[in-house]
Amino acid sequence: MAITRTFVDKVLGSLSKKIKAFHSEAEFQFAFAWELKSLVSSLEIFLEHTMRNGSNSYHVDLIVVEANGDKTGFEFKYKTKKTGNPSAFGLAHELLNQGAQNNACYDYLKDVFRLEDLKNHGLISAGYSIMLTNDDSYWNSIGKSSTADYKDFRICQGNTSSGTLSWGSTKSGKRSAAIRLIGSYAHSWNDYHPWGTLKSSVFKCLITEIK
């Protein structure tokens, strides 16, 4: 079976009925991989796998290998805003104010670039970048300036990322380089699962299928 967007939605939908929030990004990655394997036992899963494209070495969060040898790469981002302590299976999860949304948006789109590169060189046949968050500043465009320093990297509802994405001012460090995407990606957020009545208790999910 091919790892289609429909199947990815099915995995997340099934997972949301069991776990409404996670303690960490690593826990989210593992839970997704476990749920995927539970739904289709013939799939082989490899977490934190290194793939090499010439001189480039990429650490991919999850590689799924099908019976026919086709490989699908997954990258995950889990960003939280402090609000209560949701629980799963009797374990409380403390949600922290992680902030730095500009860097997180950059990192998300850098994951898209990395998966594009792997797919373009035939190392994977499909790829998905996934973000799960209860911080509405990621999907909400209200009040966002069109001249903000990180406007190219916004992944809010209805925005599209394509071509060369760069900062509005000179940056240094590991996030300074522009990101050059091959495909064009319209961002559409969907509800994951609310666990309370506060606005920040609503988790939404963004899934970007690599083109």
PDB file of C-alpha atoms in Angstrom:
ATOM      1  CA  MET A   1       0.000   0.000   0.000  1.00  0.00           C
ATOM      2  CA  ALA A   2       1.135   3.534  -0.696  1.00  0.00           C
ATOM      3  CA  ILE A   3       1.518   6.015   2.142  1.00  0.00           C
ATOM      4  CA  THR A   4      -1.095   8.483   0.936  1.00  0.00           C
ATOM      5  CA  ARG A   5      -2.275  11.702   2.540  1.00  0.00           C
ATOM      6  CA  THR A   6      -5.547   9.941   3.295  1.00  0.00           C
ATOM      7  CA  PHE A   7      -3.690   7.282   5.247  1.00  0.00           C
ATOM      8  CA  VAL A   8      -1.667   9.901   7.166  1.00  0.00           C
ATOM      9  CA  ASP A   9      -4.963  11.571   8.137  1.00  0.00           C
ATOM     10  CA  LYS A  10      -6.265   8.164   9.258  1.00  0.00           C
ATOM     11  CA  VAL A  11      -3.226   7.587  11.485  1.00  0.00           C
ATOM     12  CA  LEU A  12      -3.578  10.998  13.142  1.00  0.00           C
ATOM     13  CA  GLY A  13      -7.334  10.575  13.520  1.00  0.00           C
ATOM     14  CA  SER A  14      -6.868   7.216  15.219  1.00  0.00           C
ATOM     15  CA  LEU A  15      -4.099   8.589  17.432  1.00  0.00           C
ATOM     16  CA  SER A  16      -6.170  11.611  18.506  1.00  0.00           C
ATOM     17  CA  LYS A  17      -8.803   9.324  19.995  1.00  0.00           C
ATOM     18  CA  LYS A  18      -6.172   7.861  22.348  1.00  0.00           C
ATOM     19  CA  ILE A  19      -3.738  10.681  23.105  1.00  0.00           C
ATOM     20  CA  LYS A  20      -4.871  14.316  23.072  1.00  0.00           C
ATOM     21  CA  ALA A  21      -1.511  15.916  23.938  1.00  0.00           C
ATOM     22  CA  PHE A  22       2.105  14.803  24.243  1.00  0.00           C
ATOM     23  CA  HIS A  23       4.916  15.437  26.681  1.00  0.00           C
ATOM     24  CA  SER A  24       7.497  16.038  23.956  1.00  0.00           C
ATOM     25  CA  GLU A  25       8.163  15.999  20.239  1.00  0.00           C
ATOM     26  CA  ALA A  26       9.925  12.642  20.584  1.00  0.00           C
ATOM     27  CA  GLU A  27       6.833  11.178  22.248  1.00  0.00           C
ATOM     28  CA  PHE A  28       4.687  12.446  19.360  1.00  0.00           C
ATOM     29  CA  GLN A  29       7.045  10.885  16.808  1.00  0.00           C
ATOM     30  CA  PHE A  30       7.039   7.520  18.564  1.00  0.00           C
ATOM     31  CA  ALA A  31       3.263   7.505  19.102  1.00  0.00           C
ATOM     32  CA  PHE A  32       2.647   8.267  15.415  1.00  0.00           C
ATOM     33  CA  ALA A  33       5.037   5.504  14.327  1.00  0.00           C
ATOM     34  CA  TRP A  34       3.432   3.023  16.750  1.00  0.00           C
ATOM     35  CA  GLU A  35      -0.075   3.883  15.556  1.00  0.00           C
ATOM     36  CA  LEU A  36       0.960   3.559  11.915  1.00  0.00           C
ATOM     37  CA  LYS A  37       2.489   0.133  12.579  1.00  0.00           C
ATOM     38  CA  SER A  38      -0.620  -0.904  14.523  1.00  0.00           C
ATOM     39  CA  LEU A  39      -2.837  -0.075  11.562  1.00  0.00           C
ATOM     40  CA  VAL A  40      -0.654  -1.813   8.967  1.00  0.00           C
ATOM     41  CA  SER A  41       1.621  -4.416  10.531  1.00  0.00           C
ATOM     42  CA  SER A  42       3.521  -5.113   7.286  1.00  0.00           C
ATOM     43  CA  LEU A  43       5.114  -1.649   7.340  1.00  0.00           C
ATOM     44  CA  GLU A  44       8.642  -1.390   8.708  1.00  0.00           C
ATOM     45  CA  ILE A  45       9.470   1.732  10.724  1.00  0.00           C
ATOM     46  CA  PHE A  46      12.822   3.373  11.446  1.00  0.00           C
ATOM     47  CA  LEU A  47      13.075   6.327  13.833  1.00  0.00           C
ATOM     48  CA  GLU A  48      15.813   8.984  13.621  1.00  0.00           C
ATOM     49  CA  HIS A  49      17.308   7.433  10.505  1.00  0.00           C
ATOM     50  CA  THR A  50      20.251   8.988   8.636  1.00  0.00           C
ATOM     51  CA  MET A  51      20.005   9.247   4.844  1.00  0.00           C
ATOM     52  CA  ARG A  52      22.840  10.470   2.650  1.00  0.00           C
ATOM     53  CA  ASN A  53      22.564  12.359  -0.608  1.00  0.00           C
ATOM     54  CA  GLY A  54      26.126  12.773  -1.779  1.00  0.00           C
ATOM     55  CA  SER A  55      27.844  15.078   0.709  1.00  0.00           C
ATOM     56  CA  ASN A  56      24.528  15.922   2.408  1.00  0.00           C
ATOM     57  CA  SER A  57      23.548  13.900   5.447  1.00  0.00           C
ATOM     58  CA  TYR A  58      19.968  14.173   6.700  1.00  0.00           C
ATOM     59  CA  HIS A  59      18.615  12.827   9.983  1.00  0.00           C
ATOM     60  CA  VAL A  60      14.989  11.969   9.219  1.00  0.00           C
ATOM     61  CA  ASP A  61      12.536  11.579  12.112  1.00  0.00           C
ATOM     62  CA  LEU A  62      10.775   8.559  10.631  1.00  0.00           C
ATOM     63  CA  ILE A  63      11.303   6.363   7.579  1.00  0.00           C
ATOM     64  CA  VAL A  64       8.536   3.914   6.680  1.00  0.00           C
ATOM     65  CA  VAL A  65       9.395   1.059   4.321  1.00  0.00           C
ATOM     66  CA  GLU A  66       6.642  -0.780   2.450  1.00  0.00           C
ATOM     67  CA  ALA A  67       6.723  -4.413   1.349  1.00  0.00           C
ATOM     68  CA  ASN A  68       7.626  -3.340  -2.207  1.00  0.00           C
ATOM     69  CA  GLY A  69      10.628  -1.342  -0.949  1.00  0.00           C
ATOM     70  CA  ASP A  70       9.076   2.120  -1.330  1.00  0.00           C
ATOM     71  CA  LYS A  71      10.164   4.523   1.392  1.00  0.00           C
ATOM     72  CA  THR A  72       8.263   7.453   2.907  1.00  0.00           C
ATOM     73  CA  GLY A  73       9.977  10.079   5.048  1.00  0.00           C
ATOM     74  CA  PHE A  74       8.306  11.955   7.898  1.00  0.00           C
ATOM     75  CA  GLU A  75       9.455  15.018   9.821  1.00  0.00           C
ATOM     76  CA  PHE A  76       7.633  16.180  12.962  1.00  0.00           C
ATOM     77  CA  LYS A  77       7.320  19.411  14.906  1.00  0.00           C
ATOM     78  CA  TYR A  78       5.469  19.662  18.224  1.00  0.00           C
ATOM     79  CA  LYS A  79       5.114  23.197  19.623  1.00  0.00           C
ATOM     80  CA  THR A  80       3.187  24.111  22.753  1.00  0.00           C
ATOM     81  CA  LYS A  81       1.698  27.014  24.633  1.00  0.00           C
ATOM     82  CA  LYS A  82       1.325  26.780  28.401  1.00  0.00           C
ATOM     83  CA  THR A  83      -2.172  25.791  29.457  1.00  0.00           C
ATOM     84  CA  GLY A  84      -3.085  23.342  32.179  1.00  0.00           C
ATOM     85  CA  ASN A  85      -1.878  19.765  32.300  1.00  0.00           C
ATOM     86  CA  PRO A  86      -3.691  17.406  29.925  1.00  0.00           C
ATOM     87  CA  SER A  87      -3.243  13.733  30.691  1.00  0.00           C
ATOM     88  CA  ALA A  88      -3.092  10.438  28.839  1.00  0.00           C
ATOM     89  CA  PHE A  89      -3.272   7.012  30.468  1.00  0.00           C
ATOM     90  CA  GLY A  90      -2.989   8.605  33.911  1.00  0.00           C
ATOM     91  CA  LEU A  91       0.141  10.613  33.023  1.00  0.00           C
ATOM     92  CA  ALA A  92       0.013  14.421  33.171  1.00  0.00           C
ATOM     93  CA  HIS A  93       1.704  16.378  30.389  1.00  0.00           C
ATOM     94  CA  GLU A  94       3.030  19.797  31.334  1.00  0.00           C
ATOM     95  CA  LEU A  95       2.693  22.111  28.340  1.00  0.00           C
ATOM     96  CA  LEU A  96       5.301  24.865  28.217  1.00  0.00           C
ATOM     97  CA  ASN A  97       5.488  28.233  26.472  1.00  0.00           C
ATOM     98  CA  GLN A  98       8.047  27.361  23.815  1.00  0.00           C
ATOM     99  CA  GLY A  99       7.808  30.625  21.865  1.00  0.00           C
ATOM    100  CA  ALA A 100      10.287  31.467  19.061  1.00  0.00           C
ATOM    101  CA  GLN A 101       7.592  30.925  16.433  1.00  0.00           C
ATOM    102  CA  ASN A 102       9.748  32.524  13.733  1.00  0.00           C
ATOM    103  CA  ASN A 103      12.477  29.904  14.193  1.00  0.00           C
ATOM    104  CA  ALA A 104       9.933  27.072  14.379  1.00  0.00           C
ATOM    105  CA  CYS A 105       8.347  28.146  11.085  1.00  0.00           C
ATOM    106  CA  TYR A 106      11.795  28.267   9.482  1.00  0.00           C
ATOM    107  CA  ASP A 107      12.609  24.793  10.809  1.00  0.00           C
ATOM    108  CA  TYR A 108       9.305  23.405   9.538  1.00  0.00           C
ATOM    109  CA  LEU A 109       9.941  24.666   6.019  1.00  0.00           C
ATOM    110  CA  LYS A 110      13.551  23.485   6.183  1.00  0.00           C
ATOM    111  CA  ASP A 111      12.126  20.014   6.828  1.00  0.00           C
ATOM    112  CA  VAL A 112      10.025  20.411   3.681  1.00  0.00           C
ATOM    113  CA  PHE A 113      13.187  21.348   1.744  1.00  0.00           C
ATOM    114  CA  ARG A 114      15.101  18.348   3.101  1.00  0.00           C
ATOM    115  CA  LEU A 115      12.308  15.933   2.187  1.00  0.00           C
ATOM    116  CA  GLU A 116      12.070  17.501  -1.271  1.00  0.00           C
ATOM    117  CA  ASP A 117      15.801  16.916  -1.760  1.00  0.00           C
ATOM    118  CA  LEU A 118      15.552  13.284  -0.687  1.00  0.00           C
ATOM    119  CA  LYS A 119      12.579  12.664  -2.954  1.00  0.00           C
ATOM    120  CA  ASN A 120      14.192  14.493  -5.883  1.00  0.00           C
ATOM    121  CA  HIS A 121      17.202  12.175  -5.628  1.00  0.00           C
ATOM    122  CA  GLY A 122      15.093   9.018  -5.405  1.00  0.00           C
ATOM    123  CA  LEU A 123      15.917   8.187  -1.779  1.00  0.00           C
ATOM    124  CA  ILE A 124      12.246   8.351  -0.760  1.00  0.00           C
ATOM    125  CA  SER A 125       9.121   8.003  -2.879  1.00  0.00           C
ATOM    126  CA  ALA A 126       6.952  10.244  -0.676  1.00  0.00           C
ATOM    127  CA  GLY A 127       7.376  12.613   2.237  1.00  0.00           C
ATOM    128  CA  TYR A 128       5.302  14.449   4.843  1.00  0.00           C
ATOM    129  CA  SER A 129       6.169  17.287   7.184  1.00  0.00           C
ATOM    130  CA  ILE A 130       3.805  17.462  10.171  1.00  0.00           C
ATOM    131  CA  MET A 131       3.352  20.087  12.885  1.00  0.00           C
ATOM    132  CA  LEU A 132       1.079  19.666  15.900  1.00  0.00           C
ATOM    133  CA  THR A 133       0.515  22.685  18.158  1.00  0.00           C
ATOM    134  CA  ASN A 134      -1.928  24.402  20.506  1.00  0.00           C
ATOM    135  CA  ASP A 135      -0.331  27.817  19.829  1.00  0.00           C
ATOM    136  CA  ASP A 136      -2.757  29.669  17.565  1.00  0.00           C
ATOM    137  CA  SER A 137      -0.073  32.144  16.449  1.00  0.00           C
ATOM    138  CA  TYR A 138       1.070  29.480  13.985  1.00  0.00           C
ATOM    139  CA  TRP A 139      -2.221  29.203  12.109  1.00  0.00           C
ATOM    140  CA  ASN A 140      -3.785  32.615  12.814  1.00  0.00           C
ATOM    141  CA  SER A 141      -2.824  35.418  10.409  1.00  0.00           C
ATOM    142  CA  ILE A 142      -4.863  38.142  12.148  1.00  0.00           C
ATOM    143  CA  GLY A 143      -2.722  41.118  13.077  1.00  0.00           C
ATOM    144  CA  LYS A 144       0.391  39.795  11.319  1.00  0.00           C
ATOM    145  CA  SER A 145       2.463  42.483   9.626  1.00  0.00           C
ATOM    146  CA  SER A 146       3.205  42.056   5.928  1.00  0.00           C
ATOM    147  CA  THR A 147       6.689  43.478   6.535  1.00  0.00           C
ATOM    148  CA  ALA A 148       7.684  41.251   9.471  1.00  0.00           C
ATOM    149  CA  ASP A 149      11.204  39.871   9.405  1.00  0.00           C
ATOM    150  CA  TYR A 150      10.021  36.278   8.972  1.00  0.00           C
ATOM    151  CA  LYS A 151       7.028  36.857   6.673  1.00  0.00           C
ATOM    152  CA  ASP A 152       8.463  34.485   4.045  1.00  0.00           C
ATOM    153  CA  PHE A 153       8.373  31.640   6.553  1.00  0.00           C
ATOM    154  CA  ARG A 154       4.825  32.012   7.805  1.00  0.00           C
ATOM    155  CA  ILE A 155       2.776  28.842   7.711  1.00  0.00           C
ATOM    156  CA  CYS A 156      -0.548  30.342   8.823  1.00  0.00           C
ATOM    157  CA  GLN A 157      -3.900  29.212   7.431  1.00  0.00           C
ATOM    158  CA  GLY A 158      -4.265  30.111   3.752  1.00  0.00           C
ATOM    159  CA  ASN A 159      -0.644  31.132   3.253  1.00  0.00           C
ATOM    160  CA  THR A 160       1.445  29.544   0.496  1.00  0.00           C
ATOM    161  CA  SER A 161       5.171  28.776   0.636  1.00  0.00           C
ATOM    162  CA  SER A 162       7.098  28.483  -2.622  1.00  0.00           C
ATOM    163  CA  GLY A 163      10.331  29.503  -4.316  1.00  0.00           C
ATOM    164  CA  THR A 164      13.094  31.237  -2.367  1.00  0.00           C
ATOM    165  CA  LEU A 165      12.253  32.081   1.245  1.00  0.00           C
ATOM    166  CA  SER A 166      14.527  34.472   3.121  1.00  0.00           C
ATOM    167  CA  TRP A 167      14.660  36.691   6.193  1.00  0.00           C
ATOM    168  CA  GLY A 168      13.841  40.367   5.970  1.00  0.00           C
ATOM    169  CA  SER A 169      17.192  41.254   7.560  1.00  0.00           C
ATOM    170  CA  THR A 170      20.657  39.728   7.750  1.00  0.00           C
ATOM    171  CA  LYS A 171      20.876  36.711  10.044  1.00  0.00           C
ATOM    172  CA  SER A 172      23.727  34.637  11.406  1.00  0.00           C
ATOM    173  CA  GLY A 173      23.854  31.077  12.670  1.00  0.00           C
ATOM    174  CA  LYS A 174      22.289  27.838  11.508  1.00  0.00           C
ATOM    175  CA  ARG A 175      19.019  29.472  10.365  1.00  0.00           C
ATOM    176  CA  SER A 176      20.590  32.264   8.314  1.00  0.00           C
ATOM    177  CA  ALA A 177      20.440  30.596   4.885  1.00  0.00           C
ATOM    178  CA  ALA A 178      17.519  31.075   2.516  1.00  0.00           C
ATOM    179  CA  ILE A 179      15.297  28.064   1.824  1.00  0.00           C
ATOM    180  CA  ARG A 180      14.622  27.200  -1.812  1.00  0.00           C
ATOM    181  CA  LEU A 181      11.557  25.050  -2.393  1.00  0.00           C
ATOM    182  CA  ILE A 182      10.795  23.171  -5.585  1.00  0.00           C
ATOM    183  CA  GLY A 183       7.057  22.834  -4.976  1.00  0.00           C
ATOM    184  CA  SER A 184       4.332  25.250  -3.937  1.00  0.00           C
ATOM    185  CA  TYR A 185       2.596  24.457  -0.650  1.00  0.00           C
ATOM    186  CA  ALA A 186      -0.710  25.938   0.503  1.00  0.00           C
ATOM    187  CA  HIS A 187      -1.059  25.638   4.267  1.00  0.00           C
ATOM    188  CA  SER A 188      -4.299  24.242   5.653  1.00  0.00           C
ATOM    189  CA  TRP A 189      -4.664  23.523   9.379  1.00  0.00           C
ATOM    190  CA  ASN A 190      -7.065  20.918  10.754  1.00  0.00           C
ATOM    191  CA  ASP A 191      -8.276  20.194  14.276  1.00  0.00           C
ATOM    192  CA  TYR A 192      -6.418  17.406  16.066  1.00  0.00           C
ATOM    193  CA  HIS A 193      -8.364  17.139  19.317  1.00  0.00           C
ATOM    194  CA  PRO A 194      -9.512  19.634  21.960  1.00  0.00           C
ATOM    195  CA  TRP A 195      -8.970  18.489  25.540  1.00  0.00           C
ATOM    196  CA  GLY A 196     -10.484  21.451  27.404  1.00  0.00           C
ATOM    197  CA  THR A 197     -12.552  24.601  27.017  1.00  0.00           C
ATOM    198  CA  LEU A 198      -9.762  27.207  26.730  1.00  0.00           C
ATOM    199  CA  LYS A 199      -8.646  28.412  23.303  1.00  0.00           C
ATOM    200  CA  SER A 200      -5.157  27.104  24.003  1.00  0.00           C
ATOM    201  CA  SER A 201      -6.517  23.630  24.739  1.00  0.00           C
ATOM    202  CA  VAL A 202      -7.270  23.144  21.045  1.00  0.00           C
ATOM    203  CA  PHE A 203      -4.537  21.375  19.106  1.00  0.00           C
ATOM    204  CA  LYS A 204      -4.343  21.792  15.343  1.00  0.00           C
ATOM    205  CA  CYS A 205      -2.262  19.899  12.828  1.00  0.00           C
ATOM    206  CA  LEU A 206      -0.539  21.017   9.642  1.00  0.00           C
ATOM    207  CA  ILE A 207       0.437  18.363   7.143  1.00  0.00           C
ATOM    208  CA  THR A 208       2.576  19.195   4.112  1.00  0.00           C
ATOM    209  CA  GLU A 209       2.787  16.493   1.464  1.00  0.00           C
ATOM    210  CA  ILE A 210       6.018  16.769  -0.495  1.00  0.00           C
ATOM    211  CA  LYS A 211       5.584  17.402  -4.206  1.00  0.00           C
TER     212      LYS A 211
END
